[in-house]
Short mmCIF file of C-alpha atoms in Angstrom, two decimals:
data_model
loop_
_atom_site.label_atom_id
_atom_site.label_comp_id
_atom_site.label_asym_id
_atom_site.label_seq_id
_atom_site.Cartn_x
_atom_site.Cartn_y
_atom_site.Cartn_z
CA UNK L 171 54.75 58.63 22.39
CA UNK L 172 51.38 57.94 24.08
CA UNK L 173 50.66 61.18 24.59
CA UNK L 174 51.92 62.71 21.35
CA UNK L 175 49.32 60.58 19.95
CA UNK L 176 46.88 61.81 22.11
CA UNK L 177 47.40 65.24 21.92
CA UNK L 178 47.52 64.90 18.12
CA UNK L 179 44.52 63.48 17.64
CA UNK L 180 43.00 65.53 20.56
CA UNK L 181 43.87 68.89 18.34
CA UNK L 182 42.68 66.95 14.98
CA UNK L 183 38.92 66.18 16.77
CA UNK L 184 38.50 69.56 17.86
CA UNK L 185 39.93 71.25 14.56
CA UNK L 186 37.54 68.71 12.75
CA UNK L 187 34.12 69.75 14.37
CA UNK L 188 34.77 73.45 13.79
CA UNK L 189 35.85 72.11 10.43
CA UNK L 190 32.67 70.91 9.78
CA UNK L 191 30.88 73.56 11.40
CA UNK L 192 32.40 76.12 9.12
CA UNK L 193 31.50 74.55 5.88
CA UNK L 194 28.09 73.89 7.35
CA UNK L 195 27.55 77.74 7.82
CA UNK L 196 28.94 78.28 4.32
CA UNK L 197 26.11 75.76 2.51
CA UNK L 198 23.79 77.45 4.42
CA UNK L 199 24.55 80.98 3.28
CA UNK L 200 25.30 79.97 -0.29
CA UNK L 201 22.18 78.13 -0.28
CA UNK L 202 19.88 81.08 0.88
CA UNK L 203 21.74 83.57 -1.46
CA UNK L 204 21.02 81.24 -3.84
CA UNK L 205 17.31 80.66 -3.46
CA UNK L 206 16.43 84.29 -2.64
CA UNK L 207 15.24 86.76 -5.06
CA UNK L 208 18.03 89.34 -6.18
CA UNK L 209 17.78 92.31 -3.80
CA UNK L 210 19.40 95.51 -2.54
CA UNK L 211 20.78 94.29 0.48
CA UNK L 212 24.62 93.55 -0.44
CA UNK L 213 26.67 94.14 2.86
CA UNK L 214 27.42 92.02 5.65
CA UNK L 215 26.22 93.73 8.40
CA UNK L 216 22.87 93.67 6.50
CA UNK L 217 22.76 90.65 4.97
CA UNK L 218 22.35 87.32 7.41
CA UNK L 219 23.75 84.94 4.13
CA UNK L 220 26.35 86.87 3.63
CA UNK L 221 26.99 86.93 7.01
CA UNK L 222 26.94 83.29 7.46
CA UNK L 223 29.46 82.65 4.58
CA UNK L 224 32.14 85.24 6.15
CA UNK L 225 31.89 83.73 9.47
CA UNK L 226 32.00 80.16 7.91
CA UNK L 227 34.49 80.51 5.56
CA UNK L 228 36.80 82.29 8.50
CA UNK L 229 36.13 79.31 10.60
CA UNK L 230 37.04 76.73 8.01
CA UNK L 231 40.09 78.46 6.28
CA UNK L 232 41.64 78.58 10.29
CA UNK L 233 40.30 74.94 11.20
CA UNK L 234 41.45 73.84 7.97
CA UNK L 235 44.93 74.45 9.01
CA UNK L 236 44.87 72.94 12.25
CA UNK L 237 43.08 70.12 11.05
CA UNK L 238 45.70 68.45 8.34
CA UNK L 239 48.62 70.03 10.30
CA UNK L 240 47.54 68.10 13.46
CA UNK L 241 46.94 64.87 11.19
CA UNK L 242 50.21 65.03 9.11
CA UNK L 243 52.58 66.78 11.19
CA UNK L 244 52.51 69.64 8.83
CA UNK L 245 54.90 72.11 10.98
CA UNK L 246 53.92 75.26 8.25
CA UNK L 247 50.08 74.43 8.28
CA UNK L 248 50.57 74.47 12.62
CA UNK L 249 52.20 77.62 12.78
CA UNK L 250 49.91 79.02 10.79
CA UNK L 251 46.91 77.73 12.60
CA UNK L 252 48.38 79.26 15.84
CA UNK L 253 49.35 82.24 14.59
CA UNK L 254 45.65 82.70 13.12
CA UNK L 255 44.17 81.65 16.30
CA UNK L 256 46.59 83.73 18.44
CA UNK L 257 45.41 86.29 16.44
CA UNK L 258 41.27 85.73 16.83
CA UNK L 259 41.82 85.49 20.70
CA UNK L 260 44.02 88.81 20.59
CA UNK L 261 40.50 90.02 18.60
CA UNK L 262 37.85 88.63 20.77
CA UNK L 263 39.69 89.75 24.20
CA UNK L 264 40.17 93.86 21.98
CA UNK L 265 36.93 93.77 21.35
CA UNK L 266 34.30 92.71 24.29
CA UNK L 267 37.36 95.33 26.55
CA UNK L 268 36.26 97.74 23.82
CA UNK L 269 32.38 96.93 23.78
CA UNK L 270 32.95 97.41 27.76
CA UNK L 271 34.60 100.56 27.51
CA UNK L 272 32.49 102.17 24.77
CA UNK L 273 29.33 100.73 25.35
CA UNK L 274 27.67 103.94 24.59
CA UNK L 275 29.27 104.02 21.14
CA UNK L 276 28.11 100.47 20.93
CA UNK L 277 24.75 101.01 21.53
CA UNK L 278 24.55 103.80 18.65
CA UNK L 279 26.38 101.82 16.26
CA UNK L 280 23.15 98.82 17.30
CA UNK L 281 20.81 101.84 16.71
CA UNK L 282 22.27 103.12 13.09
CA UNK L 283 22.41 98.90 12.38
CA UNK L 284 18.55 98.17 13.73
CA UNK L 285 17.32 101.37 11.72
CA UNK L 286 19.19 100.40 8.25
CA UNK L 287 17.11 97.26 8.97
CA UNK L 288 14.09 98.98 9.30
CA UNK L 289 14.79 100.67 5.91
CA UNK L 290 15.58 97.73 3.89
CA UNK L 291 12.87 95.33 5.14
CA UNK L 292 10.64 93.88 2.29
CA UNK L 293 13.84 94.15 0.40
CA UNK L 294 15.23 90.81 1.61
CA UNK L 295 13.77 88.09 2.27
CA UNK L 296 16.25 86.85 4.78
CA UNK L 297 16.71 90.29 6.74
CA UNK L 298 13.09 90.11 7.10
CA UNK L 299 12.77 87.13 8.20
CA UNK L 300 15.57 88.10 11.11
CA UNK L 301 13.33 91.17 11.94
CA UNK L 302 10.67 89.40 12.42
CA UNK L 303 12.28 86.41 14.45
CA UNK L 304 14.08 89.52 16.75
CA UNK L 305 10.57 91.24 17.32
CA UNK L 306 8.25 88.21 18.01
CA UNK L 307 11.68 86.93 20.42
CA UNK L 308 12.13 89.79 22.45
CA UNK L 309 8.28 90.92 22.02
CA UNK L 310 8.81 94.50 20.91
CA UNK L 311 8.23 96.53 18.11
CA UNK L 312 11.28 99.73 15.72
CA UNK L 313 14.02 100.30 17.67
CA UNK L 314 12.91 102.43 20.07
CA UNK L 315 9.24 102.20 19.73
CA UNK L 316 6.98 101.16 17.10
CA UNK L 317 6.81 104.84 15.47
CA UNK L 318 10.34 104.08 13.83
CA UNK L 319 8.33 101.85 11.39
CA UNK L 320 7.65 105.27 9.53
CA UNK L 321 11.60 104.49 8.72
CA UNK L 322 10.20 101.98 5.38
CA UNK L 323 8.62 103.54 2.60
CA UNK L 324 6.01 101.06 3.19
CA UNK L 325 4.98 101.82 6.87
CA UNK L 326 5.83 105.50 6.06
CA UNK L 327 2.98 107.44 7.81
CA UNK L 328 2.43 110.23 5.68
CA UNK L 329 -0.72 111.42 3.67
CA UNK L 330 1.36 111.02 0.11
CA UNK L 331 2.01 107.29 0.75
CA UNK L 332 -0.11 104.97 -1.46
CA UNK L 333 0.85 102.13 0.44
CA UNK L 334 -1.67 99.84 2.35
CA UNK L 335 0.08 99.25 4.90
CA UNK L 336 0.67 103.18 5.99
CA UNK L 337 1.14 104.42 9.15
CA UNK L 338 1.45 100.08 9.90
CA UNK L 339 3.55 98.23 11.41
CA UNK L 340 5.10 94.47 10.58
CA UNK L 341 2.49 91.56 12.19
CA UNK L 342 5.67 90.45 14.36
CA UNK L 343 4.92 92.83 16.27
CA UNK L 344 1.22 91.67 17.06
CA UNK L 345 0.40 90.70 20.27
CA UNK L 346 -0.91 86.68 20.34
CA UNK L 347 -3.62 86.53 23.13
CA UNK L 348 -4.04 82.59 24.33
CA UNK L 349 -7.44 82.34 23.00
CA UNK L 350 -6.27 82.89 19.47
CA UNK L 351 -4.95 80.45 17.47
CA UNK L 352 -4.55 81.92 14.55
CA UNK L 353 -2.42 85.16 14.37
CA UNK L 354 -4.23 88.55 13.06
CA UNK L 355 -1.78 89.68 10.49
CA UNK L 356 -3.25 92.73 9.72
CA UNK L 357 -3.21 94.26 13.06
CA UNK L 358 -0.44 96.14 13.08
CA UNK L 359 -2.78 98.17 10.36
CA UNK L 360 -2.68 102.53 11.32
CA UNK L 361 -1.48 101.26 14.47
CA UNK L 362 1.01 104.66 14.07
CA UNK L 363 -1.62 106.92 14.01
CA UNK L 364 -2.67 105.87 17.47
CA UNK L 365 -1.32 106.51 21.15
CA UNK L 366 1.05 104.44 22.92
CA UNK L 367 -1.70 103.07 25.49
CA UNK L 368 -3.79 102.45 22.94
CA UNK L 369 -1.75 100.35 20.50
CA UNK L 370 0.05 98.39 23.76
CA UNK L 371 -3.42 96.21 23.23
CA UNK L 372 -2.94 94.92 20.36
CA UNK L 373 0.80 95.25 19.38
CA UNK L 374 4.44 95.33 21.17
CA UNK L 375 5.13 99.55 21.99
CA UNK L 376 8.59 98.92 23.30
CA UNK L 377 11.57 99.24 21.63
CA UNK L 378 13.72 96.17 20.58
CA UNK L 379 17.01 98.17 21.20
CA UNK L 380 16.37 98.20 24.97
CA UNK L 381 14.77 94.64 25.12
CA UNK L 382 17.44 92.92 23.53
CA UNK L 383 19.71 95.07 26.10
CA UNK L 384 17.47 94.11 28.96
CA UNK L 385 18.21 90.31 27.92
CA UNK L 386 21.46 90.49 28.08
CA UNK L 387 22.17 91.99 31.53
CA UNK L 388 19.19 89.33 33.16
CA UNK L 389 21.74 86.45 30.94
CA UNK L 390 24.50 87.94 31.89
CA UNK L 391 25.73 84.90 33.58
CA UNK L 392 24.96 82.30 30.85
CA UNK L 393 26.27 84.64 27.93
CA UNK L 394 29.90 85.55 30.11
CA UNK L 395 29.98 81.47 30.34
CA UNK L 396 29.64 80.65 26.65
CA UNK L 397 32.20 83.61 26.05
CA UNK L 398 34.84 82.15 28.73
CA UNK L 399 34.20 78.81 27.49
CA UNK L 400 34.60 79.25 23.56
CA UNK L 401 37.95 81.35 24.68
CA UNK L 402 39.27 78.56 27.15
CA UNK L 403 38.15 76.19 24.33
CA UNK L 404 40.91 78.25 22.10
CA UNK L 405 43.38 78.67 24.39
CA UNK L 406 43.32 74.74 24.55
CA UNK L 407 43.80 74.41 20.83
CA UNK L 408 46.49 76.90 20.93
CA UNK L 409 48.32 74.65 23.80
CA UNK L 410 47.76 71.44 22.12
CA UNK L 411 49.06 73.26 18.68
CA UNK L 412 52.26 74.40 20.42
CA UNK L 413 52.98 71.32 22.01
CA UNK L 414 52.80 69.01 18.57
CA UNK L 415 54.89 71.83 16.83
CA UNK L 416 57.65 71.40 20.09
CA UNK L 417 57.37 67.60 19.86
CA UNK L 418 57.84 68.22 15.70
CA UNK L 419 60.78 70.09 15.86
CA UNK L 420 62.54 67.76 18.80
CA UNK L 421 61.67 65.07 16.35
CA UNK L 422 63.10 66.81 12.93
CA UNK L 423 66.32 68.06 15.20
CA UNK L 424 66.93 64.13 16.58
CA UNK L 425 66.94 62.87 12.91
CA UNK L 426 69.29 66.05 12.14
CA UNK L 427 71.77 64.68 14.90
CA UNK L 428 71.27 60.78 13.74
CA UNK L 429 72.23 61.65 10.44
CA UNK L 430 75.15 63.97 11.30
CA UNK L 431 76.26 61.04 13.41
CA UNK L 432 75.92 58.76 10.19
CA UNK L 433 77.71 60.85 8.02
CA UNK L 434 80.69 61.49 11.04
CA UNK L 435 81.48 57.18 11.70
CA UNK L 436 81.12 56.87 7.37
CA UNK L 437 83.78 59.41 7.52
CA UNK L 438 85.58 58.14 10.16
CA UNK L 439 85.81 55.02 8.69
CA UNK L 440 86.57 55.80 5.26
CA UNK L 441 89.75 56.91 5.89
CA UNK L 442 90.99 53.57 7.84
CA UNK L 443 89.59 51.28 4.90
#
C-alpha cells in the first residue's frame, strides 16, 4: 500500500509541474497576443505567441489527465494520459530519426522558415523581437549572409525603395566593440551596398543558418542530454501511469470477487432460513 501511495503521488508531482508549466506558457502567449498590435503574422511557425499557446495548451490538456487521474484513481483519465504520452514519445523518437535521416531536407525547410522571417519582420513585434535575440545570440546577420536583408521591403536594396533604411540591415546585427557602451543603431545603414570585408567591421557577415548549425554540433553533448533526459523523464511517467492503472484494476476486480462472494453465502443461506 506504501508504495501505491508513493507511486501515486510520485505520477501526481510530476504531472503537476508540467501542469503548471503548460498553463504558464499559455498566459504568456495570450498575454503577448494580447498586448501586441494586430499584424499579418497569423501562423505558428511564424508567430512565437501563437507558438507558445499550442505548445502550452498540448502540455496541459496531456498533464491535465495524468494529473487528476493519478490523484483520484480516475482509470479513463490514466489511460488516456498514457495513451497521449505513448503517443508524444512515438512522435519525438519519428521525428529527431527523421531530422537524422533528412537533415538536408531539414536544413531547407530552416532556410524557407528563417527567410519568411526575414519577410515579415517589422510586421510583428514578437517575431522581431526573436530575430533580433537569434542574431545578437549567435552574432550573425540573413540567413546566409547579411545580403538576404534585401528579402524586407524595408531593407530592399533597390533604387525605387523610399525607405531609409535601404540597402540596411537590422542593428542586431551591429557589432558592439568593448569601448562602446552605447550601441550604434544606425549602423547597419547601406551596409548592403558594401563588400563583405568591408561591412565584417562594423556588422555580423555570416549567416545565422550555419551559426545556429555550428552551435549545435559544438553542444552536441548537452542538447542529446536534455533530449534523453526529457524522454527518460516520459518513459517514467508512462511506467508510473501503468503501474497505478494495474494496481486500479487488481483493486476494482478484488471488490468484484468480495461482492460475488457476498451475494453467493446470502444465497446460500437464504435457502436454509
Amino acid at each position: 500500500m506504501e508504495t501505491y501511495k508513493a507511486i501515486k503521488y510520485t505520477l501526481f508531482i510530476c504531472c503537476y509541474i508540467f501542469w503548471v508549466a503548460g498553463a504558464v506558457l499559455i498566459a504568456v502567449g495570450i498575454y503577448a497576443k494580447i498586448a501586441k498590435e494586430q499584424g499579418i503574422v497569423d501562423t505558428v511557425t511564424a508567430d512565437p505567441a501563437l507558438l507558445l499557446i499550442a505548445v502550452g495548451s498540448l502540455m496541459f490538456s496531456i498533464t491535465f489527465c495524468g494529473c487528476f487521474g493519478a490523484l483520484r484513481n480516475g482509470s479513463i483519465l490514466l489511460q488516456l494520459f498514457l495513451g497521449l504520452l505513448v503517443v508524444l514519445v512515438l512522435l519525438q523518437i519519428a521525428t529527431a530519426a527523421l531530422g537524422f535521416v533528412f537533415s538536408d531536407m531539414v536544413l531547407e525547410r530552416a532556410q524557407r522558415l528563417m527567410e519568411k522571417g526575414i519577410v515579415r519582420y517589422r510586421d510583428d513585434q514578437d517575431l522581431e523581437n526573436a530575430i533580433d535575440f537569434v542574431q545578437r545570440k549567435f552574432q550573425c546577420c540573413g540567413v546566409h549572409s547579411y545580403k538576404d536583408w534585401s528579402l524586407n521591403v524595408y531593407f530592399e536594396c533597390s533604387v525605387t525603395n523610399p525607405s531609409l533604411e535601404n540597402c540596411g540591415v537590422p542593428f542586431s546585427c551591429c557589432v558592439q566593440r568593448r569601448n562602446e557602451s552605447v550601441l550604434n543603431t544606425m549602423c547597419g545603414y547601406g551596409t548592403q551596398k558594401t563588400k563583405e570585408f568591408e561591412t565584417s567591421k562594423s556588422i555580423y557577415s555570416k549567416g545565422c543558418l550555419s551559426s545556429i548549425v555550428q552551435w549545435g554540433k559544438q553542444n552536441l553533448l548537452l542538447i542529446s542530454g536534455l533530449s534523453v533526459g526529457l524522454l527518460c523523464l516520459e518513459i517514467i511517467m508512462i511506467s508510473l501511469a501503468a503501474v497505478q492503472l494495474n494496481q486500479i484494476k487488481k483493486v476494482e476486480t478484488r471488490k468484484k470477487v468480495n461482492t460475488q462472494r457476498n451475494m453467493n453465502r446470502r444465497n446460500y443461506k437464504a435457502p436454509h432460513q
